[in-house]
Amino acid sequence: MKDYGSRAVRPRLKHTDPVRVALYFNPSILSSFDEQSQKLSVVGTMYMEWVDEYLMWDPDKYGGVTLISLRTEDIWMPDIAVAERLDVGTAVVNLFQPYLIVNNTGFVIFFQQTDLTIYCRLDMRKFPFDTQICEMRLLSYSYDSNQVILSFANTSASNENTFRKNGVWNLKDVAVEEVETLYTCCPFPYVEVHYQIILARIGSFYIFSIWIPCGLLSILELTVFLMHPNSGEKVTLSVNNVLAFILFQQIVVESMPRSGDDSPIIGEINYMHGLVKIKLISNKKHCFD
């Protein structure tokens, strides 16, 4: 490695040739999803491969050795980052795995387990039957498309579904797209790999804890019309129903992010139920008067 040179220099014999880095991120565990702060924490495998033209050798001259392991600090590494990352800066490579694999043709493979916390804007309109799309952009901050070209490593491992089932969310799909982006700061475009992690909520908890009780309360409210007009229990029953709906509404509100962009349909339904019940109570009180 004494003849390798500076690890800050792209590993190209001809400096005008770009380094093509193929990569993928394969999510395996959804460790947490803080819906109020809109933070998604996911654990997965980050894989990268490229050709280092400074690391080619003739196996016959080195005892037939065709594969070696090197430290990441000894050779050039692409500065891959996640634009939406919220924890520990934006860099993907935290070097938990300090070694990479190189063969005699200069083909380099690097992979590691990565824990990412990213910003994910939520659309709560269809809560609790919502599907969330969390976007994640993998890019290089230092190199434009003339220097480094990113692409999706479409391999059997990248398409393998290793996601462990989560009690709240199901991994519906992972969409990948290669995008060329031109920023106002820079004269040349950047090639990025955009991920969309599509999560579908498992709504069984909310069905049994909110929807079914609300439906039963609505049916119970209809019994008011079967009671005697002069019965004081009609007002009591209606008031209790209103308080119960307020309680369920509070449960929904506590699950919502602190954003007013999308109001959930279930919240609007509870709000309308509340208005109807208040109107019924006021009419009954007027009749008593």
CSV table of C-alpha atoms in Angstrom, one decimal:
chain,number,residue,atom,x,y,z
A,1,MET,CA,0.0,0.0,0.0
A,2,LYS,CA,3.0,2.3,0.1
A,3,ASP,CA,2.6,3.1,-3.6
A,4,TYR,CA,-1.2,3.7,-3.3
A,5,GLY,CA,-0.9,7.5,-3.0
A,6,SER,CA,-3.3,9.8,-1.4
A,7,ARG,CA,-6.7,8.4,-0.4
A,8,ALA,CA,-8.2,11.9,-1.2
A,9,VAL,CA,-7.6,11.3,-4.9
A,10,ARG,CA,-10.2,9.4,-7.0
A,11,PRO,CA,-8.8,6.1,-8.0
A,12,ARG,CA,-8.6,6.7,-11.8
A,13,LEU,CA,-5.5,6.4,-14.0
A,14,LYS,CA,-7.1,9.0,-16.3
A,15,HIS,CA,-8.4,11.8,-14.1
A,16,THR,CA,-11.3,12.7,-16.5
A,17,ASP,CA,-12.9,9.2,-16.0
A,18,PRO,CA,-15.7,9.1,-13.4
A,19,VAL,CA,-15.8,6.5,-10.7
A,20,ARG,CA,-19.0,4.5,-11.0
A,21,VAL,CA,-20.3,3.5,-7.6
A,22,ALA,CA,-23.2,1.0,-7.4
A,23,LEU,CA,-25.0,0.8,-4.1
A,24,TYR,CA,-28.1,-0.3,-2.4
A,25,PHE,CA,-29.8,0.0,1.0
A,26,ASN,CA,-31.8,-3.0,2.2
A,27,PRO,CA,-34.0,-2.2,5.2
A,28,SER,CA,-34.4,-5.1,7.7
A,29,ILE,CA,-35.7,-3.6,11.0
A,30,LEU,CA,-38.0,-0.6,11.7
A,31,SER,CA,-36.7,0.3,15.1
A,32,SER,CA,-39.0,3.3,15.7
A,33,PHE,CA,-41.4,5.7,14.0
A,34,ASP,CA,-42.0,8.9,16.0
A,35,GLU,CA,-45.1,10.1,14.3
A,36,GLN,CA,-45.3,13.4,16.2
A,37,SER,CA,-41.8,14.5,15.3
A,38,GLN,CA,-42.0,12.6,11.9
A,39,LYS,CA,-38.8,10.7,12.5
A,40,LEU,CA,-38.2,7.2,11.0
A,41,SER,CA,-35.4,5.0,12.4
A,42,VAL,CA,-34.6,2.0,10.3
A,43,VAL,CA,-31.7,-0.5,10.4
A,44,GLY,CA,-30.5,-2.1,7.2
A,45,THR,CA,-27.5,-3.1,5.1
A,46,MET,CA,-25.6,-0.5,3.1
A,47,TYR,CA,-23.7,-2.1,0.2
A,48,MET,CA,-21.3,-0.3,-2.2
A,49,GLU,CA,-19.1,-1.5,-5.0
A,50,TRP,CA,-16.7,0.3,-7.4
A,51,VAL,CA,-13.4,-0.2,-9.3
A,52,ASP,CA,-10.2,1.2,-7.8
A,53,GLU,CA,-7.6,1.3,-10.7
A,54,TYR,CA,-4.8,1.8,-8.2
A,55,LEU,CA,-5.4,-1.7,-6.6
A,56,MET,CA,-4.9,-3.9,-9.6
A,57,TRP,CA,-2.2,-6.7,-9.5
A,58,ASP,CA,-1.1,-9.8,-11.2
A,59,PRO,CA,-1.9,-12.8,-9.0
A,60,ASP,CA,1.0,-14.8,-10.5
A,61,LYS,CA,3.4,-12.3,-9.0
A,62,TYR,CA,1.8,-12.6,-5.5
A,63,GLY,CA,1.5,-16.3,-4.9
A,64,GLY,CA,-1.9,-16.6,-6.7
A,65,VAL,CA,-3.6,-14.2,-4.3
A,66,THR,CA,-6.7,-12.8,-5.9
A,67,LEU,CA,-8.7,-11.4,-2.9
A,68,ILE,CA,-7.6,-9.3,0.1
A,69,SER,CA,-9.2,-7.3,2.9
A,70,LEU,CA,-8.1,-3.7,3.4
A,71,ARG,CA,-8.9,-1.1,6.0
A,72,THR,CA,-11.3,1.7,4.9
A,73,GLU,CA,-8.9,4.3,6.1
A,74,ASP,CA,-6.2,3.1,3.7
A,75,ILE,CA,-7.9,3.7,0.3
A,76,TRP,CA,-10.3,6.1,-1.4
A,77,MET,CA,-13.9,5.9,-0.2
A,78,PRO,CA,-17.0,7.5,-1.8
A,79,ASP,CA,-18.6,10.1,0.5
A,80,ILE,CA,-22.1,8.8,0.3
A,81,ALA,CA,-24.6,10.7,2.4
A,82,VAL,CA,-28.4,10.6,3.1
A,83,ALA,CA,-29.9,14.1,2.6
A,84,GLU,CA,-32.8,13.4,5.0
A,85,ARG,CA,-30.7,12.0,7.8
A,86,LEU,CA,-31.2,13.6,11.2
A,87,ASP,CA,-28.7,11.7,13.4
A,88,VAL,CA,-24.9,11.7,13.4
A,89,GLY,CA,-24.7,14.1,10.5
A,90,THR,CA,-25.7,12.9,7.0
A,91,ALA,CA,-22.9,10.4,6.2
A,92,VAL,CA,-24.0,6.8,5.6
A,93,VAL,CA,-20.6,5.2,6.2
A,94,ASN,CA,-19.9,5.4,9.9
A,95,LEU,CA,-17.2,2.8,9.6
A,96,PHE,CA,-18.7,0.3,12.0
A,97,GLN,CA,-17.2,-2.2,9.5
A,98,PRO,CA,-13.5,-0.9,9.1
A,99,TYR,CA,-12.6,-3.4,6.4
A,100,LEU,CA,-13.6,-3.9,2.8
A,101,ILE,CA,-12.9,-6.6,0.1
A,102,VAL,CA,-10.7,-6.1,-3.0
A,103,ASN,CA,-9.9,-8.5,-5.8
A,104,ASN,CA,-7.0,-8.4,-8.2
A,105,THR,CA,-9.0,-6.5,-10.9
A,106,GLY,CA,-9.5,-3.6,-8.5
A,107,PHE,CA,-13.1,-4.4,-7.8
A,108,VAL,CA,-14.0,-3.1,-4.3
A,109,ILE,CA,-16.9,-4.3,-2.1
A,110,PHE,CA,-18.0,-2.6,1.1
A,111,PHE,CA,-21.0,-3.3,3.2
A,112,GLN,CA,-22.1,-2.7,6.8
A,113,GLN,CA,-25.1,-2.6,9.0
A,114,THR,CA,-26.4,1.0,9.2
A,115,ASP,CA,-28.9,2.6,11.6
A,116,LEU,CA,-30.5,5.6,10.0
A,117,THR,CA,-32.9,8.2,11.4
A,118,ILE,CA,-34.5,10.2,8.7
A,119,TYR,CA,-37.2,12.8,8.3
A,120,CYS,CA,-40.4,11.4,6.9
A,121,ARG,CA,-43.3,13.8,6.2
A,122,LEU,CA,-46.6,12.1,7.1
A,123,ASP,CA,-49.9,12.2,5.4
A,124,MET,CA,-52.4,11.3,8.1
A,125,ARG,CA,-55.5,11.9,6.0
A,126,LYS,CA,-56.5,8.2,6.0
A,127,PHE,CA,-55.4,7.4,9.5
A,128,PRO,CA,-55.5,4.7,10.8
A,129,PHE,CA,-55.5,3.0,7.4
A,130,ASP,CA,-52.8,5.2,6.0
A,131,THR,CA,-49.8,4.4,3.9
A,132,GLN,CA,-46.7,6.5,4.4
A,133,ILE,CA,-43.9,7.1,1.8
A,134,CYS,CA,-40.6,8.0,3.3
A,135,GLU,CA,-38.1,9.4,0.9
A,136,MET,CA,-34.3,8.9,1.2
A,137,ARG,CA,-31.8,10.4,-1.2
A,138,LEU,CA,-28.3,8.8,-1.4
A,139,LEU,CA,-25.8,11.3,-2.9
A,140,SER,CA,-22.3,12.5,-2.9
A,141,TYR,CA,-21.7,16.0,-1.6
A,142,SER,CA,-18.1,16.3,-2.9
A,143,TYR,CA,-18.3,14.8,-6.4
A,144,ASP,CA,-20.6,15.8,-9.3
A,145,SER,CA,-21.4,13.5,-12.2
A,146,ASN,CA,-18.1,14.2,-14.0
A,147,GLN,CA,-16.3,12.6,-11.0
A,148,VAL,CA,-18.6,10.1,-9.4
A,149,ILE,CA,-21.7,8.4,-10.9
A,150,LEU,CA,-24.0,6.7,-8.5
A,151,SER,CA,-26.3,3.8,-9.6
A,152,PHE,CA,-28.5,1.2,-8.0
A,153,ALA,CA,-26.8,-2.1,-7.5
A,154,ASN,CA,-29.6,-4.4,-8.9
A,155,THR,CA,-28.5,-7.7,-7.4
A,156,SER,CA,-30.2,-10.7,-5.9
A,157,ALA,CA,-29.2,-9.4,-2.4
A,158,SER,CA,-30.6,-5.9,-3.1
A,159,ASN,CA,-33.9,-7.4,-4.0
A,160,GLU,CA,-34.1,-9.8,-1.1
A,161,ASN,CA,-36.8,-9.1,1.4
A,162,THR,CA,-35.1,-9.3,4.9
A,163,PHE,CA,-37.6,-6.9,6.6
A,164,ARG,CA,-38.7,-8.2,10.0
A,165,LYS,CA,-42.4,-7.8,10.7
A,166,ASN,CA,-43.3,-4.9,12.9
A,167,GLY,CA,-46.4,-4.8,15.1
A,168,VAL,CA,-47.5,-1.4,13.8
A,169,TRP,CA,-46.1,-1.1,10.2
A,170,ASN,CA,-45.7,-3.4,7.2
A,171,LEU,CA,-43.1,-2.8,4.6
A,172,LYS,CA,-45.2,-2.6,1.5
A,173,ASP,CA,-42.5,-1.8,-1.0
A,174,VAL,CA,-39.1,-0.2,-1.6
A,175,ALA,CA,-38.9,1.9,-4.8
A,176,VAL,CA,-35.6,3.0,-6.2
A,177,GLU,CA,-34.8,5.6,-8.9
A,178,GLU,CA,-31.6,7.1,-10.3
A,179,VAL,CA,-32.0,10.8,-10.6
A,180,GLU,CA,-29.7,13.5,-12.1
A,181,THR,CA,-30.1,16.7,-10.2
A,182,LEU,CA,-28.7,20.1,-11.1
A,183,TYR,CA,-28.3,22.4,-8.1
A,184,THR,CA,-28.0,26.2,-8.4
A,185,CYS,CA,-24.7,26.2,-6.5
A,186,CYS,CA,-22.9,24.0,-9.0
A,187,PRO,CA,-22.2,24.0,-12.7
A,188,PHE,CA,-22.6,20.2,-13.2
A,189,PRO,CA,-25.4,17.9,-12.2
A,190,TYR,CA,-25.2,15.3,-9.5
A,191,VAL,CA,-26.3,11.7,-9.9
A,192,GLU,CA,-28.3,10.5,-7.0
A,193,VAL,CA,-30.1,7.3,-5.9
A,194,HIS,CA,-33.6,8.0,-4.5
A,195,TYR,CA,-35.3,5.5,-2.3
A,196,GLN,CA,-39.0,5.4,-1.3
A,197,ILE,CA,-39.7,3.3,1.7
A,198,ILE,CA,-43.5,2.6,1.6
A,199,LEU,CA,-45.0,1.6,4.9
A,200,ALA,CA,-48.6,0.5,5.5
A,201,ARG,CA,-50.0,0.9,9.0
A,202,ILE,CA,-51.5,-2.2,10.7
A,203,GLY,CA,-54.8,-0.6,11.8
A,204,SER,CA,-56.2,-3.4,14.0
A,205,PHE,CA,-55.3,-1.6,17.3
A,206,TYR,CA,-57.2,1.5,16.2
A,207,ILE,CA,-60.1,-0.6,14.8
A,208,PHE,CA,-60.7,-2.2,18.2
A,209,SER,CA,-59.8,0.7,20.4
A,210,ILE,CA,-61.4,3.6,18.4
A,211,TRP,CA,-63.6,2.6,15.4
A,212,ILE,CA,-65.6,-0.1,17.0
A,213,PRO,CA,-66.3,1.8,20.3
A,214,CYS,CA,-67.2,4.9,18.3
A,215,GLY,CA,-69.6,2.8,16.2
A,216,LEU,CA,-71.2,1.3,19.4
A,217,LEU,CA,-71.6,4.8,20.8
A,218,SER,CA,-73.3,6.0,17.7
A,219,ILE,CA,-75.7,3.0,17.9
A,220,LEU,CA,-76.3,3.8,21.5
A,221,GLU,CA,-77.1,7.3,20.7
A,222,LEU,CA,-80.0,6.1,18.5
A,223,THR,CA,-81.6,4.6,21.6
A,224,VAL,CA,-82.2,8.2,22.7
A,225,PHE,CA,-85.1,8.4,20.3
A,226,LEU,CA,-86.7,5.3,21.9
A,227,MET,CA,-86.8,6.9,25.3
A,228,HIS,CA,-89.8,8.9,26.6
A,229,PRO,CA,-89.7,12.5,25.6
A,230,ASN,CA,-89.9,13.7,29.2
A,231,SER,CA,-87.2,11.4,30.4
A,232,GLY,CA,-84.2,13.2,31.9
A,233,GLU,CA,-82.0,10.2,31.1
A,234,LYS,CA,-82.0,11.3,27.4
A,235,VAL,CA,-79.8,14.3,28.2
A,236,THR,CA,-77.6,12.3,30.5
A,237,LEU,CA,-77.0,9.7,27.9
A,238,SER,CA,-76.3,12.2,25.2
A,239,VAL,CA,-73.8,14.1,27.4
A,240,ASN,CA,-72.0,10.9,28.3
A,241,ASN,CA,-71.8,10.0,24.6
A,242,VAL,CA,-70.3,13.5,23.8
A,243,LEU,CA,-67.7,13.0,26.6
A,244,ALA,CA,-66.8,9.6,25.3
A,245,PHE,CA,-66.3,10.9,21.8
A,246,ILE,CA,-64.1,13.7,23.1
A,247,LEU,CA,-62.0,11.1,24.8
A,248,PHE,CA,-61.5,9.1,21.6
A,249,GLN,CA,-60.8,12.3,19.7
A,250,GLN,CA,-58.0,13.0,22.2
A,251,ILE,CA,-56.5,9.6,21.5
A,252,VAL,CA,-56.5,10.4,17.8
A,253,VAL,CA,-54.9,13.8,18.4
A,254,GLU,CA,-52.1,12.4,20.5
A,255,SER,CA,-51.2,10.1,17.6
A,256,MET,CA,-51.0,12.9,15.1
A,257,PRO,CA,-47.9,14.8,14.1
A,258,ARG,CA,-47.7,18.5,15.1
A,259,SER,CA,-48.7,19.6,11.6
A,260,GLY,CA,-51.9,21.1,10.3
A,261,ASP,CA,-51.5,20.1,6.6
A,262,ASP,CA,-53.6,17.0,6.7
A,263,SER,CA,-56.5,16.5,9.1
A,264,PRO,CA,-57.5,12.8,9.4
A,265,ILE,CA,-61.0,11.8,8.3
A,266,ILE,CA,-61.7,10.1,11.6
A,267,GLY,CA,-61.1,13.4,13.4
A,268,GLU,CA,-63.6,15.1,11.1
A,269,ILE,CA,-66.2,12.3,11.7
A,270,ASN,CA,-65.8,12.7,15.5
A,271,TYR,CA,-66.1,16.4,15.2
A,272,MET,CA,-69.3,16.2,13.2
A,273,HIS,CA,-70.7,13.6,15.7
A,274,GLY,CA,-69.9,16.0,18.5
A,275,LEU,CA,-71.7,18.9,16.7
A,276,VAL,CA,-74.8,16.7,16.1
A,277,LYS,CA,-74.9,15.5,19.8
A,278,ILE,CA,-74.5,19.1,21.1
A,279,LYS,CA,-77.4,20.1,18.8
A,280,LEU,CA,-79.5,17.2,20.1
A,281,ILE,CA,-78.8,18.2,23.7
A,282,SER,CA,-79.6,21.8,23.1
A,283,ASN,CA,-82.9,20.8,21.4
A,284,LYS,CA,-83.8,18.5,24.3
A,285,LYS,CA,-83.0,21.2,26.8
A,286,HIS,CA,-85.2,23.6,24.9
A,287,CYS,CA,-88.1,21.1,24.9
A,288,PHE,CA,-87.8,20.7,28.7
A,289,ASP,CA,-87.8,24.5,29.1
